[in-house]
């Protein structure tokens, strides 16, 4: 790989500094730059920000935002036609199963940036995001309500996320991309036009040293490979197959074969000495 192979930094710089440009476009530029640099962790991070984080993946701390829980109650009293009442609820009113799954007043933002941009565009003040299993939790809450108010149903449960909180997530991602570009520029000496893989790797570590929600270091799950100039590198997520242990009789036969071979060699040596 040559220095000129790592290109696209100027396009990324223009994209992240243009607040009117879509963040998704900037992340795609970052994805291409990481591909040219053969930097798997940077590629994995950009792809997760574009496509969203799967439910099984740990979220970085900036994608967890404070948000109150709200529920919609339908009152079916005589003389009232499905009166809907929206209430902000305490975590303690959630079913035990919801609390055991960590549902609280912190909303995980797993959507990709394009979806988040679209949600902001169609929302006035708040974004409603339902937690996984919300339908089951609403049913359990209805059963709890009916023990005292048998005409009340809980029809939905969601986080009421303030629009600026979603905008803050997007701004944080853009800031990290900007910091990444700045770190690459700082590592490049005067006169160098395009970065090399080592400079990309160092900048990614500095700018994307993300922490998880509990303050621990957040690691992107991706095979890591980095090549120096004129070299290539590869990574494999598959571990080598463990060596199959041999049965004891196989090991014993090998030992006796070795003993017999040593005895035979000794016999040949003795014969040669006697012949002399």
CSV table of C-alpha atoms in Angstrom, one decimal:
chain,number,residue,atom,x,y,z
A,1,UNK,CA,0.0,0.0,0.0
A,2,UNK,CA,1.3,3.5,-0.8
A,3,UNK,CA,0.5,6.7,0.8
A,4,UNK,CA,-1.6,7.8,-2.2
A,5,UNK,CA,-3.9,4.8,-1.7
A,6,UNK,CA,-5.5,6.5,1.4
A,7,UNK,CA,-7.6,9.2,-0.1
A,8,UNK,CA,-10.9,10.9,0.5
A,9,UNK,CA,-9.8,13.0,3.5
A,10,UNK,CA,-10.6,16.3,1.8
A,11,UNK,CA,-14.1,15.1,0.9
A,12,UNK,CA,-14.8,14.0,4.4
A,13,UNK,CA,-13.5,17.3,5.8
A,14,UNK,CA,-15.9,19.3,3.6
A,15,UNK,CA,-18.8,17.0,4.6
A,16,UNK,CA,-18.3,17.3,8.3
A,17,UNK,CA,-17.8,21.1,8.3
A,18,UNK,CA,-21.0,21.7,6.3
A,19,UNK,CA,-23.8,21.7,8.8
A,20,UNK,CA,-26.4,21.7,6.0
A,21,UNK,CA,-25.0,18.4,4.6
A,22,UNK,CA,-26.5,15.1,5.7
A,23,UNK,CA,-24.5,13.4,8.4
A,24,UNK,CA,-25.2,10.1,6.6
A,25,UNK,CA,-23.2,11.4,3.6
A,26,UNK,CA,-20.3,12.3,5.8
A,27,UNK,CA,-20.3,8.8,7.4
A,28,UNK,CA,-20.3,7.2,3.9
A,29,UNK,CA,-17.2,9.3,3.2
A,30,UNK,CA,-15.7,8.0,6.4
A,31,UNK,CA,-16.6,4.5,5.4
A,32,UNK,CA,-14.7,4.9,2.1
A,33,UNK,CA,-11.7,6.4,3.8
A,34,UNK,CA,-11.5,3.6,6.3
A,35,UNK,CA,-11.7,1.1,3.4
A,36,UNK,CA,-8.8,2.7,1.6
A,37,UNK,CA,-6.8,2.6,4.9
A,38,UNK,CA,-7.9,-1.0,5.6
A,39,UNK,CA,-9.0,0.1,9.0
A,40,UNK,CA,-11.7,-2.4,10.1
A,41,UNK,CA,-12.7,-0.8,13.4
A,42,UNK,CA,-13.3,2.6,11.8
A,43,UNK,CA,-15.3,0.9,9.1
A,44,UNK,CA,-17.4,-1.0,11.6
A,45,UNK,CA,-18.1,2.2,13.6
A,46,UNK,CA,-19.2,4.2,10.6
A,47,UNK,CA,-21.4,1.3,9.4
A,48,UNK,CA,-23.1,1.0,12.8
A,49,UNK,CA,-23.8,4.7,12.8
A,50,UNK,CA,-25.3,4.4,9.3
A,51,UNK,CA,-27.4,1.3,9.7
A,52,UNK,CA,-28.1,1.4,13.4
A,53,UNK,CA,-27.0,-0.8,16.3
A,54,UNK,CA,-28.5,-4.3,16.8
A,55,UNK,CA,-30.3,-5.0,20.0
A,56,UNK,CA,-27.5,-7.3,21.1
A,57,UNK,CA,-24.8,-4.7,20.7
A,58,UNK,CA,-23.6,-2.4,23.5
A,59,UNK,CA,-24.4,1.2,22.9
A,60,UNK,CA,-21.8,4.0,23.3
A,61,UNK,CA,-22.7,6.4,26.0
A,62,UNK,CA,-23.7,9.3,23.7
A,63,UNK,CA,-26.5,7.1,22.3
A,64,UNK,CA,-28.3,6.9,25.6
A,65,UNK,CA,-30.3,10.0,26.4
A,66,UNK,CA,-32.5,10.9,29.4
A,67,UNK,CA,-36.2,10.6,28.5
A,68,UNK,CA,-39.4,10.3,30.6
A,69,UNK,CA,-41.7,7.4,30.2
A,70,UNK,CA,-45.3,8.0,29.1
A,71,UNK,CA,-48.3,5.8,28.7
A,72,UNK,CA,-51.7,6.2,27.0
A,73,UNK,CA,-54.7,5.1,29.0
A,74,UNK,CA,-58.1,4.6,27.5
A,75,UNK,CA,-61.0,5.0,29.9
A,76,UNK,CA,-64.2,3.0,28.9
A,77,UNK,CA,-66.7,4.4,31.5
A,78,UNK,CA,-70.4,4.6,30.7
A,79,UNK,CA,-71.1,7.8,28.9
A,80,UNK,CA,-67.5,8.2,27.7
A,81,UNK,CA,-66.4,7.1,24.3
A,82,UNK,CA,-62.9,5.8,24.6
A,83,UNK,CA,-61.4,8.8,26.4
A,84,UNK,CA,-57.6,8.8,25.8
A,85,UNK,CA,-55.4,10.1,28.6
A,86,UNK,CA,-51.7,10.4,28.3
A,87,UNK,CA,-49.7,10.4,31.5
A,88,UNK,CA,-46.1,10.6,32.5
A,89,UNK,CA,-45.4,7.5,34.6
A,90,UNK,CA,-42.8,6.6,37.2
A,91,UNK,CA,-40.5,3.6,36.7
A,92,UNK,CA,-42.1,2.1,39.7
A,93,UNK,CA,-45.4,1.8,37.8
A,94,UNK,CA,-43.7,-0.4,35.2
A,95,UNK,CA,-44.2,-4.2,35.4
A,96,UNK,CA,-41.5,-6.1,37.2
A,97,UNK,CA,-40.5,-7.7,33.9
A,98,UNK,CA,-39.9,-4.3,32.3
A,99,UNK,CA,-37.7,-3.2,35.2
A,100,UNK,CA,-35.7,-6.4,35.1
A,101,UNK,CA,-34.9,-5.7,31.4
A,102,UNK,CA,-33.5,-2.3,32.3
A,103,UNK,CA,-36.4,-0.2,31.1
A,104,UNK,CA,-36.2,3.2,32.8
A,105,UNK,CA,-35.9,6.9,32.1
A,106,UNK,CA,-32.9,6.5,29.8
A,107,UNK,CA,-33.7,5.8,26.1
A,108,UNK,CA,-31.3,3.8,23.9
A,109,UNK,CA,-31.0,5.4,20.5
A,110,UNK,CA,-30.2,2.5,18.1
A,111,UNK,CA,-31.5,3.9,14.9
A,112,UNK,CA,-29.2,4.8,12.0
A,113,UNK,CA,-28.4,8.5,11.4
A,114,UNK,CA,-30.6,8.8,8.3
A,115,UNK,CA,-33.7,7.5,10.3
A,116,UNK,CA,-32.8,9.9,13.1
A,117,UNK,CA,-32.6,12.8,10.7
A,118,UNK,CA,-36.0,11.9,9.3
A,119,UNK,CA,-37.5,11.7,12.8
A,120,UNK,CA,-36.3,15.2,13.6
A,121,UNK,CA,-37.7,16.5,10.3
A,122,UNK,CA,-41.3,15.3,11.1
A,123,UNK,CA,-41.3,16.0,14.8
A,124,UNK,CA,-42.2,19.3,16.4
A,125,UNK,CA,-41.0,18.9,20.0
A,126,UNK,CA,-40.8,15.2,21.0
A,127,UNK,CA,-40.0,11.9,19.5
A,128,UNK,CA,-41.9,8.8,20.7
A,129,UNK,CA,-39.8,5.7,20.9
A,130,UNK,CA,-41.3,2.4,22.2
A,131,UNK,CA,-39.1,0.1,24.2
A,132,UNK,CA,-38.7,-3.5,23.0
A,133,UNK,CA,-41.7,-5.6,24.4
A,134,UNK,CA,-43.8,-2.5,25.0
A,135,UNK,CA,-47.0,-4.2,23.9
A,136,UNK,CA,-46.5,-7.0,26.5
A,137,UNK,CA,-45.7,-4.4,29.2
A,138,UNK,CA,-48.8,-2.4,28.3
A,139,UNK,CA,-50.9,-5.6,28.7
A,140,UNK,CA,-49.4,-6.3,32.1
A,141,UNK,CA,-50.0,-2.7,33.1
A,142,UNK,CA,-53.7,-3.0,32.0
A,143,UNK,CA,-54.1,-6.1,34.1
A,144,UNK,CA,-52.6,-4.2,37.1
A,145,UNK,CA,-54.9,-1.2,36.4
A,146,UNK,CA,-58.0,-3.4,36.2
A,147,UNK,CA,-57.5,-4.7,39.7
A,148,UNK,CA,-58.7,-1.2,40.9
A,149,UNK,CA,-60.1,0.4,37.7
A,150,UNK,CA,-61.6,-2.3,35.6
A,151,UNK,CA,-62.6,0.2,32.8
A,152,UNK,CA,-59.0,1.4,32.2
A,153,UNK,CA,-56.8,0.0,29.4
A,154,UNK,CA,-53.1,0.9,28.8
A,155,UNK,CA,-52.8,1.1,25.0
A,156,UNK,CA,-49.2,2.2,24.6
A,157,UNK,CA,-45.9,2.8,26.4
A,158,UNK,CA,-43.1,4.9,25.1
A,159,UNK,CA,-40.2,7.2,25.8
A,160,UNK,CA,-41.0,10.9,25.2
A,161,UNK,CA,-37.6,12.0,23.9
A,162,UNK,CA,-37.0,15.7,23.5
A,163,UNK,CA,-36.1,16.7,19.9
A,164,UNK,CA,-32.9,18.4,21.0
A,165,UNK,CA,-31.7,15.2,22.6
A,166,UNK,CA,-31.9,13.4,19.2
A,167,UNK,CA,-30.2,16.4,17.6
A,168,UNK,CA,-27.5,16.2,20.3
A,169,UNK,CA,-26.8,12.6,19.3
A,170,UNK,CA,-26.3,13.6,15.7
A,171,UNK,CA,-24.2,16.5,16.6
A,172,UNK,CA,-22.0,14.3,18.8
A,173,UNK,CA,-21.3,12.0,15.9
A,174,UNK,CA,-20.5,14.9,13.6
A,175,UNK,CA,-18.1,16.3,16.3
A,176,UNK,CA,-16.3,12.9,16.5
A,177,UNK,CA,-15.9,12.9,12.8
A,178,UNK,CA,-14.5,16.4,12.8
A,179,UNK,CA,-12.1,15.5,15.6
A,180,UNK,CA,-11.0,12.5,13.6
A,181,UNK,CA,-10.2,14.7,10.6
A,182,UNK,CA,-8.4,17.2,12.9
A,183,UNK,CA,-6.3,14.4,14.4
A,184,UNK,CA,-5.3,13.1,10.9
A,185,UNK,CA,-4.4,16.7,9.9
A,186,UNK,CA,-2.3,17.1,13.0
A,187,UNK,CA,-0.4,13.9,12.3
A,188,UNK,CA,0.5,14.9,8.8
A,189,UNK,CA,3.7,16.9,8.4
A,190,UNK,CA,3.8,20.0,6.2
A,191,UNK,CA,3.6,19.2,2.5
A,192,UNK,CA,2.0,15.8,2.9
A,193,UNK,CA,-1.1,15.6,0.8
A,194,UNK,CA,-2.7,12.3,1.8
A,195,UNK,CA,-2.5,10.4,5.1
A,196,UNK,CA,-0.9,7.0,5.5
A,197,UNK,CA,-2.6,4.0,7.4
A,198,UNK,CA,-0.6,4.6,10.5
A,199,UNK,CA,-1.9,8.2,10.7
A,200,UNK,CA,-5.4,7.0,10.1
A,201,UNK,CA,-5.0,4.4,12.9
A,202,UNK,CA,-3.6,6.9,15.4
A,203,UNK,CA,-6.4,9.5,14.6
A,204,UNK,CA,-9.1,6.8,15.0
A,205,UNK,CA,-7.8,5.9,18.4
A,206,UNK,CA,-7.7,9.5,19.6
A,207,UNK,CA,-11.1,10.6,18.2
A,208,UNK,CA,-13.2,7.4,18.5
A,209,UNK,CA,-12.1,6.3,22.0
A,210,UNK,CA,-15.7,5.8,22.8
A,211,UNK,CA,-17.0,4.9,26.3
A,212,UNK,CA,-20.0,2.7,27.1
A,213,UNK,CA,-22.9,3.7,29.2
A,214,UNK,CA,-21.2,2.5,32.4
A,215,UNK,CA,-18.1,4.5,31.6
A,216,UNK,CA,-16.1,1.6,30.4
A,217,UNK,CA,-14.2,1.6,27.1
A,218,UNK,CA,-16.5,0.9,24.2
A,219,UNK,CA,-15.0,-1.5,21.6
A,220,UNK,CA,-16.3,-1.9,18.1
A,221,UNK,CA,-16.6,-5.6,17.3
A,222,UNK,CA,-14.6,-6.0,14.1
A,223,UNK,CA,-11.5,-7.8,13.0
A,224,UNK,CA,-8.6,-5.3,13.0
A,225,UNK,CA,-6.0,-5.2,10.3
A,226,UNK,CA,-3.5,-2.4,9.5
A,227,UNK,CA,-0.9,-2.5,6.7
A,228,UNK,CA,2.2,-0.4,6.5
A,229,UNK,CA,3.4,1.0,3.2
A,230,UNK,CA,4.2,-1.7,0.6
A,231,UNK,CA,2.6,-4.3,2.8
A,232,UNK,CA,-0.7,-6.1,3.1
A,233,UNK,CA,-2.6,-7.3,6.1
A,234,UNK,CA,-5.6,-9.5,6.8
A,235,UNK,CA,-7.7,-10.4,9.8
A,236,UNK,CA,-9.9,-13.4,10.6
A,237,UNK,CA,-12.6,-13.6,13.2
A,238,UNK,CA,-12.5,-17.4,13.2
A,239,UNK,CA,-10.3,-18.9,15.9
A,240,UNK,CA,-8.0,-21.8,14.7
A,241,UNK,CA,-9.5,-25.2,15.4
A,242,UNK,CA,-8.1,-26.7,18.6
A,243,UNK,CA,-5.8,-29.7,18.2
A,244,UNK,CA,-7.6,-33.0,18.8
A,245,UNK,CA,-6.0,-34.7,21.7
A,246,UNK,CA,-4.6,-38.1,20.9
A,247,UNK,CA,-5.7,-41.3,22.8
A,248,UNK,CA,-3.2,-42.6,25.4
A,249,UNK,CA,-2.5,-45.8,23.3
A,250,UNK,CA,-1.4,-43.6,20.4
A,251,UNK,CA,0.9,-41.6,22.5
A,252,UNK,CA,2.3,-44.8,24.0
A,253,UNK,CA,3.0,-46.3,20.6
A,254,UNK,CA,4.8,-43.2,19.6
A,255,UNK,CA,7.0,-43.4,22.7
A,256,UNK,CA,7.9,-47.1,22.1
A,257,UNK,CA,8.6,-46.4,18.4
A,258,UNK,CA,11.0,-43.7,19.4
A,259,UNK,CA,12.7,-46.0,22.0
A,260,UNK,CA,13.0,-48.7,19.4
A,261,UNK,CA,14.6,-46.3,16.9
A,262,UNK,CA,17.1,-45.2,19.5
A,263,UNK,CA,18.0,-48.8,20.3
A,264,UNK,CA,18.4,-49.6,16.6
A,265,UNK,CA,20.8,-46.7,16.1
A,266,UNK,CA,22.8,-47.7,19.2
A,267,UNK,CA,23.1,-51.2,17.8
A,268,UNK,CA,24.4,-49.9,14.5
A,269,UNK,CA,27.0,-47.8,16.3
A,270,UNK,CA,28.1,-50.8,18.4
A,271,UNK,CA,28.5,-53.0,15.3
A,272,UNK,CA,30.7,-50.4,13.6
A,273,UNK,CA,32.9,-50.1,16.7
A,274,UNK,CA,33.4,-53.9,16.9
A,275,UNK,CA,34.2,-54.1,13.2
A,276,UNK,CA,37.0,-51.6,13.7
